[in-house]
Amino acid sequence: MAATAEICDTNAAHIVSGDLRILHPVFQIYGQARTFSGPIVTVKVFEDNKLVREVLETKGEGRVLVIDGGGSMRSALMGGNMVQLAQSMGWAGIVVNGCVRDVDEINGCDIGVRALASYPLKSGKKGIGEKHVPVYVAGTFIRDGEWLYADNDGILVSKFELSI
């Protein structure tokens, strides 16, 4: 994958048109994969991770899960077990608009994870939320099927796969 800075430099017209968006720089970096990209799958939940697990139990096929947890800092939407599951199921990465826990376990996994922070309390398991819906995360709308590109410089979302 090309660096996000290079993608921005070579796709200025797509940034102006809104086809390529840059997420606000609010995420912490976890996991061993510092760069990841792929088509997006969205989940919208609030302090409940049952739907997140359901999605991660499906074959990832190089996709990126974007979880809109409403920015909650009151519970972790995933921990080491779920990240290990994501890695074993072939997910390329996970972006969490919320918290994670078991940071040492996550950092041992060969997958890219971005989250707002770590928090030791686990979330609820009622199954409340929505899958495959547009979400608003870090200053931009993100839709199922769009493409995400992440590295140490930031996170980009594109309406289509970029030829990079």
PDB file of C-alpha atoms in Angstrom:
ATOM      1  CA  MET A   1       0.000   0.000   0.000  1.00  0.00           C
ATOM      2  CA  ALA A   2       1.205   3.506  -0.786  1.00  0.00           C
ATOM      3  CA  ALA A   3       1.604   5.882   2.140  1.00  0.00           C
ATOM      4  CA  THR A   4      -1.495   7.927   2.983  1.00  0.00           C
ATOM      5  CA  ALA A   5       0.541  11.130   2.453  1.00  0.00           C
ATOM      6  CA  GLU A   6       1.432   9.956  -1.061  1.00  0.00           C
ATOM      7  CA  ILE A   7      -2.196   8.982  -1.718  1.00  0.00           C
ATOM      8  CA  CYS A   8      -3.269  12.497  -0.720  1.00  0.00           C
ATOM      9  CA  ASP A   9      -0.586  14.093  -2.915  1.00  0.00           C
ATOM     10  CA  THR A  10      -1.558  12.090  -5.997  1.00  0.00           C
ATOM     11  CA  ASN A  11      -5.338  12.295  -5.485  1.00  0.00           C
ATOM     12  CA  ALA A  12      -5.889  15.987  -4.709  1.00  0.00           C
ATOM     13  CA  ALA A  13      -8.861  16.202  -7.096  1.00  0.00           C
ATOM     14  CA  HIS A  14     -10.599  13.344  -5.243  1.00  0.00           C
ATOM     15  CA  ILE A  15     -10.080  15.172  -1.932  1.00  0.00           C
ATOM     16  CA  VAL A  16     -11.603  18.359  -3.371  1.00  0.00           C
ATOM     17  CA  SER A  17     -14.589  16.416  -4.769  1.00  0.00           C
ATOM     18  CA  GLY A  18     -15.142  14.557  -1.481  1.00  0.00           C
ATOM     19  CA  ASP A  19     -14.554  11.147  -3.049  1.00  0.00           C
ATOM     20  CA  LEU A  20     -11.466  10.799  -0.820  1.00  0.00           C
ATOM     21  CA  ARG A  21     -11.823  11.880   2.814  1.00  0.00           C
ATOM     22  CA  ILE A  22      -9.323  12.165   5.666  1.00  0.00           C
ATOM     23  CA  LEU A  23     -10.487  11.171   9.131  1.00  0.00           C
ATOM     24  CA  HIS A  24      -9.703  13.558  11.986  1.00  0.00           C
ATOM     25  CA  PRO A  25      -6.483  12.525  13.785  1.00  0.00           C
ATOM     26  CA  VAL A  26      -8.107  11.197  16.956  1.00  0.00           C
ATOM     27  CA  PHE A  27      -7.084   7.526  16.893  1.00  0.00           C
ATOM     28  CA  GLN A  28      -4.458   5.602  18.845  1.00  0.00           C
ATOM     29  CA  ILE A  29      -2.540   2.896  16.964  1.00  0.00           C
ATOM     30  CA  TYR A  30      -2.683  -0.718  18.181  1.00  0.00           C
ATOM     31  CA  GLY A  31      -1.698  -4.068  16.700  1.00  0.00           C
ATOM     32  CA  GLN A  32       1.419  -5.026  14.761  1.00  0.00           C
ATOM     33  CA  ALA A  33       0.126  -4.096  11.301  1.00  0.00           C
ATOM     34  CA  ARG A  34       0.857  -0.377  11.078  1.00  0.00           C
ATOM     35  CA  THR A  35      -0.576  -0.139   7.561  1.00  0.00           C
ATOM     36  CA  PHE A  36      -3.773  -1.751   6.312  1.00  0.00           C
ATOM     37  CA  SER A  37      -6.394  -1.201   3.669  1.00  0.00           C
ATOM     38  CA  GLY A  38      -9.488  -2.833   2.248  1.00  0.00           C
ATOM     39  CA  PRO A  39     -13.189  -2.540   1.573  1.00  0.00           C
ATOM     40  CA  ILE A  40     -15.214  -1.341   4.551  1.00  0.00           C
ATOM     41  CA  VAL A  41     -17.875  -3.123   6.591  1.00  0.00           C
ATOM     42  CA  THR A  42     -19.720  -0.872   9.057  1.00  0.00           C
ATOM     43  CA  VAL A  43     -21.317  -1.557  12.422  1.00  0.00           C
ATOM     44  CA  LYS A  44     -23.096   1.018  14.583  1.00  0.00           C
ATOM     45  CA  VAL A  45     -23.395   0.172  18.287  1.00  0.00           C
ATOM     46  CA  PHE A  46     -23.302   1.897  21.665  1.00  0.00           C
ATOM     47  CA  GLU A  47     -21.581   0.232  24.621  1.00  0.00           C
ATOM     48  CA  ASP A  48     -22.626  -3.183  23.248  1.00  0.00           C
ATOM     49  CA  ASN A  49     -20.374  -5.445  21.178  1.00  0.00           C
ATOM     50  CA  LYS A  50     -22.536  -8.460  20.326  1.00  0.00           C
ATOM     51  CA  LEU A  51     -23.011  -7.321  16.696  1.00  0.00           C
ATOM     52  CA  VAL A  52     -19.268  -6.621  16.421  1.00  0.00           C
ATOM     53  CA  ARG A  53     -18.522 -10.245  17.304  1.00  0.00           C
ATOM     54  CA  GLU A  54     -21.169 -11.483  14.831  1.00  0.00           C
ATOM     55  CA  VAL A  55     -19.470  -9.573  12.010  1.00  0.00           C
ATOM     56  CA  LEU A  56     -15.961 -10.680  13.013  1.00  0.00           C
ATOM     57  CA  GLU A  57     -17.111 -14.315  13.009  1.00  0.00           C
ATOM     58  CA  THR A  58     -17.634 -14.025   9.233  1.00  0.00           C
ATOM     59  CA  LYS A  59     -14.778 -14.333   6.751  1.00  0.00           C
ATOM     60  CA  GLY A  60     -12.930 -11.025   6.610  1.00  0.00           C
ATOM     61  CA  GLU A  61     -11.452 -11.546   3.134  1.00  0.00           C
ATOM     62  CA  GLY A  62      -9.139  -8.557   3.609  1.00  0.00           C
ATOM     63  CA  ARG A  63     -11.914  -6.182   4.616  1.00  0.00           C
ATOM     64  CA  VAL A  64     -11.754  -3.461   7.285  1.00  0.00           C
ATOM     65  CA  LEU A  65     -14.364  -3.245  10.031  1.00  0.00           C
ATOM     66  CA  VAL A  66     -15.377   0.296  10.991  1.00  0.00           C
ATOM     67  CA  ILE A  67     -17.214   0.358  14.316  1.00  0.00           C
ATOM     68  CA  ASP A  68     -19.116   3.498  15.239  1.00  0.00           C
ATOM     69  CA  GLY A  69     -19.370   3.184  18.993  1.00  0.00           C
ATOM     70  CA  GLY A  70     -20.591   6.745  19.370  1.00  0.00           C
ATOM     71  CA  GLY A  71     -17.204   7.772  20.753  1.00  0.00           C
ATOM     72  CA  SER A  72     -18.084   6.270  24.136  1.00  0.00           C
ATOM     73  CA  MET A  73     -15.287   6.278  26.686  1.00  0.00           C
ATOM     74  CA  ARG A  74     -17.302   4.238  29.238  1.00  0.00           C
ATOM     75  CA  SER A  75     -16.591   0.691  27.981  1.00  0.00           C
ATOM     76  CA  ALA A  76     -14.383  -1.216  25.568  1.00  0.00           C
ATOM     77  CA  LEU A  77     -16.036  -2.490  22.384  1.00  0.00           C
ATOM     78  CA  MET A  78     -13.364  -5.126  21.834  1.00  0.00           C
ATOM     79  CA  GLY A  79     -10.420  -6.781  23.500  1.00  0.00           C
ATOM     80  CA  GLY A  80      -7.689  -9.251  22.732  1.00  0.00           C
ATOM     81  CA  ASN A  81      -9.969 -12.238  22.050  1.00  0.00           C
ATOM     82  CA  MET A  82     -12.000 -10.373  19.440  1.00  0.00           C
ATOM     83  CA  VAL A  83      -8.901  -8.997  17.738  1.00  0.00           C
ATOM     84  CA  GLN A  84      -7.413 -12.496  17.621  1.00  0.00           C
ATOM     85  CA  LEU A  85     -10.696 -13.703  16.085  1.00  0.00           C
ATOM     86  CA  ALA A  86     -10.527 -10.927  13.478  1.00  0.00           C
ATOM     87  CA  GLN A  87      -6.962 -11.885  12.594  1.00  0.00           C
ATOM     88  CA  SER A  88      -7.813 -15.593  12.272  1.00  0.00           C
ATOM     89  CA  MET A  89     -10.864 -14.809  10.107  1.00  0.00           C
ATOM     90  CA  GLY A  90      -8.823 -12.734   7.643  1.00  0.00           C
ATOM     91  CA  TRP A  91      -9.819  -9.157   8.489  1.00  0.00           C
ATOM     92  CA  ALA A  92      -7.221  -6.554   7.404  1.00  0.00           C
ATOM     93  CA  GLY A  93      -7.963  -4.050  10.150  1.00  0.00           C
ATOM     94  CA  ILE A  94     -10.426  -2.493  12.556  1.00  0.00           C
ATOM     95  CA  VAL A  95     -11.241   1.161  13.284  1.00  0.00           C
ATOM     96  CA  VAL A  96     -13.161   1.765  16.516  1.00  0.00           C
ATOM     97  CA  ASN A  97     -14.916   5.042  17.298  1.00  0.00           C
ATOM     98  CA  GLY A  98     -14.700   4.029  20.928  1.00  0.00           C
ATOM     99  CA  CYS A  99     -12.384   2.085  23.225  1.00  0.00           C
ATOM    100  CA  VAL A 100     -10.536  -1.231  23.265  1.00  0.00           C
ATOM    101  CA  ARG A 101      -8.999  -3.214  26.118  1.00  0.00           C
ATOM    102  CA  ASP A 102      -6.345  -5.938  26.516  1.00  0.00           C
ATOM    103  CA  VAL A 103      -3.900  -3.643  24.738  1.00  0.00           C
ATOM    104  CA  ASP A 104      -0.895  -5.947  25.257  1.00  0.00           C
ATOM    105  CA  GLU A 105      -2.798  -8.834  23.621  1.00  0.00           C
ATOM    106  CA  ILE A 106      -3.941  -6.601  20.745  1.00  0.00           C
ATOM    107  CA  ASN A 107      -0.399  -5.361  20.208  1.00  0.00           C
ATOM    108  CA  GLY A 108       0.699  -8.985  19.829  1.00  0.00           C
ATOM    109  CA  CYS A 109      -1.699  -9.546  16.914  1.00  0.00           C
ATOM    110  CA  ASP A 110      -0.702  -9.145  13.278  1.00  0.00           C
ATOM    111  CA  ILE A 111      -3.618  -6.896  12.418  1.00  0.00           C
ATOM    112  CA  GLY A 112      -4.130  -3.132  12.394  1.00  0.00           C
ATOM    113  CA  VAL A 113      -6.388  -1.607  15.028  1.00  0.00           C
ATOM    114  CA  ARG A 114      -7.247   2.058  15.586  1.00  0.00           C
ATOM    115  CA  ALA A 115      -9.320   3.212  18.546  1.00  0.00           C
ATOM    116  CA  LEU A 116      -9.876   6.392  20.526  1.00  0.00           C
ATOM    117  CA  ALA A 117      -8.389   4.958  23.744  1.00  0.00           C
ATOM    118  CA  SER A 118      -8.116   1.926  25.972  1.00  0.00           C
ATOM    119  CA  TYR A 119     -10.530   1.310  28.850  1.00  0.00           C
ATOM    120  CA  PRO A 120     -10.634  -1.794  31.078  1.00  0.00           C
ATOM    121  CA  LEU A 121     -14.417  -2.278  31.384  1.00  0.00           C
ATOM    122  CA  LYS A 122     -16.085  -4.601  28.862  1.00  0.00           C
ATOM    123  CA  SER A 123     -19.232  -3.567  27.021  1.00  0.00           C
ATOM    124  CA  GLY A 124     -22.750  -4.956  27.169  1.00  0.00           C
ATOM    125  CA  LYS A 125     -23.927  -7.933  25.093  1.00  0.00           C
ATOM    126  CA  LYS A 126     -27.574  -7.206  24.241  1.00  0.00           C
ATOM    127  CA  GLY A 127     -27.172  -7.152  20.466  1.00  0.00           C
ATOM    128  CA  ILE A 128     -28.471  -3.619  20.045  1.00  0.00           C
ATOM    129  CA  GLY A 129     -27.191  -1.793  16.978  1.00  0.00           C
ATOM    130  CA  GLU A 130     -27.071  -1.925  13.183  1.00  0.00           C
ATOM    131  CA  LYS A 131     -24.842  -3.564  10.585  1.00  0.00           C
ATOM    132  CA  HIS A 132     -23.988  -2.261   7.097  1.00  0.00           C
ATOM    133  CA  VAL A 133     -25.318   1.268   7.693  1.00  0.00           C
ATOM    134  CA  PRO A 134     -23.675   4.642   6.980  1.00  0.00           C
ATOM    135  CA  VAL A 135     -21.778   5.884  10.035  1.00  0.00           C
ATOM    136  CA  TYR A 136     -20.271   9.247  10.941  1.00  0.00           C
ATOM    137  CA  VAL A 137     -16.791   8.816  12.420  1.00  0.00           C
ATOM    138  CA  ALA A 138     -13.983  11.336  12.983  1.00  0.00           C
ATOM    139  CA  GLY A 139     -15.553  14.049  10.861  1.00  0.00           C
ATOM    140  CA  THR A 140     -16.744  12.067   7.855  1.00  0.00           C
ATOM    141  CA  PHE A 141     -19.519   9.778   6.704  1.00  0.00           C
ATOM    142  CA  ILE A 142     -18.347   6.228   5.994  1.00  0.00           C
ATOM    143  CA  ARG A 143     -20.405   3.750   3.996  1.00  0.00           C
ATOM    144  CA  ASP A 144     -20.303  -0.015   3.672  1.00  0.00           C
ATOM    145  CA  GLY A 145     -18.275  -0.955   0.582  1.00  0.00           C
ATOM    146  CA  GLU A 146     -16.089   2.159   0.509  1.00  0.00           C
ATOM    147  CA  TRP A 147     -12.304   1.682   0.863  1.00  0.00           C
ATOM    148  CA  LEU A 148     -10.151   2.515   3.878  1.00  0.00           C
ATOM    149  CA  TYR A 149      -6.400   3.151   3.858  1.00  0.00           C
ATOM    150  CA  ALA A 150      -4.521   3.506   7.174  1.00  0.00           C
ATOM    151  CA  ASP A 151      -0.903   4.032   8.184  1.00  0.00           C
ATOM    152  CA  ASN A 152       1.062   5.904  10.845  1.00  0.00           C
ATOM    153  CA  ASP A 153       0.131   9.259   9.242  1.00  0.00           C
ATOM    154  CA  GLY A 154      -3.619   8.814   9.255  1.00  0.00           C
ATOM    155  CA  ILE A 155      -6.745   7.185   7.888  1.00  0.00           C
ATOM    156  CA  LEU A 156      -8.326   7.823   4.478  1.00  0.00           C
ATOM    157  CA  VAL A 157     -11.725   6.718   3.163  1.00  0.00           C
ATOM    158  CA  SER A 158     -12.416   6.564  -0.557  1.00  0.00           C
ATOM    159  CA  LYS A 159     -15.677   6.021  -2.413  1.00  0.00           C
ATOM    160  CA  PHE A 160     -13.802   3.525  -4.611  1.00  0.00           C
ATOM    161  CA  GLU A 161     -10.618   1.464  -4.618  1.00  0.00           C
ATOM    162  CA  LEU A 162      -7.700   3.685  -5.567  1.00  0.00           C
ATOM    163  CA  SER A 163      -5.129   2.551  -8.124  1.00  0.00           C
ATOM    164  CA  ILE A 164      -2.018   3.078  -6.012  1.00  0.00           C
TER     165      ILE A 164
END
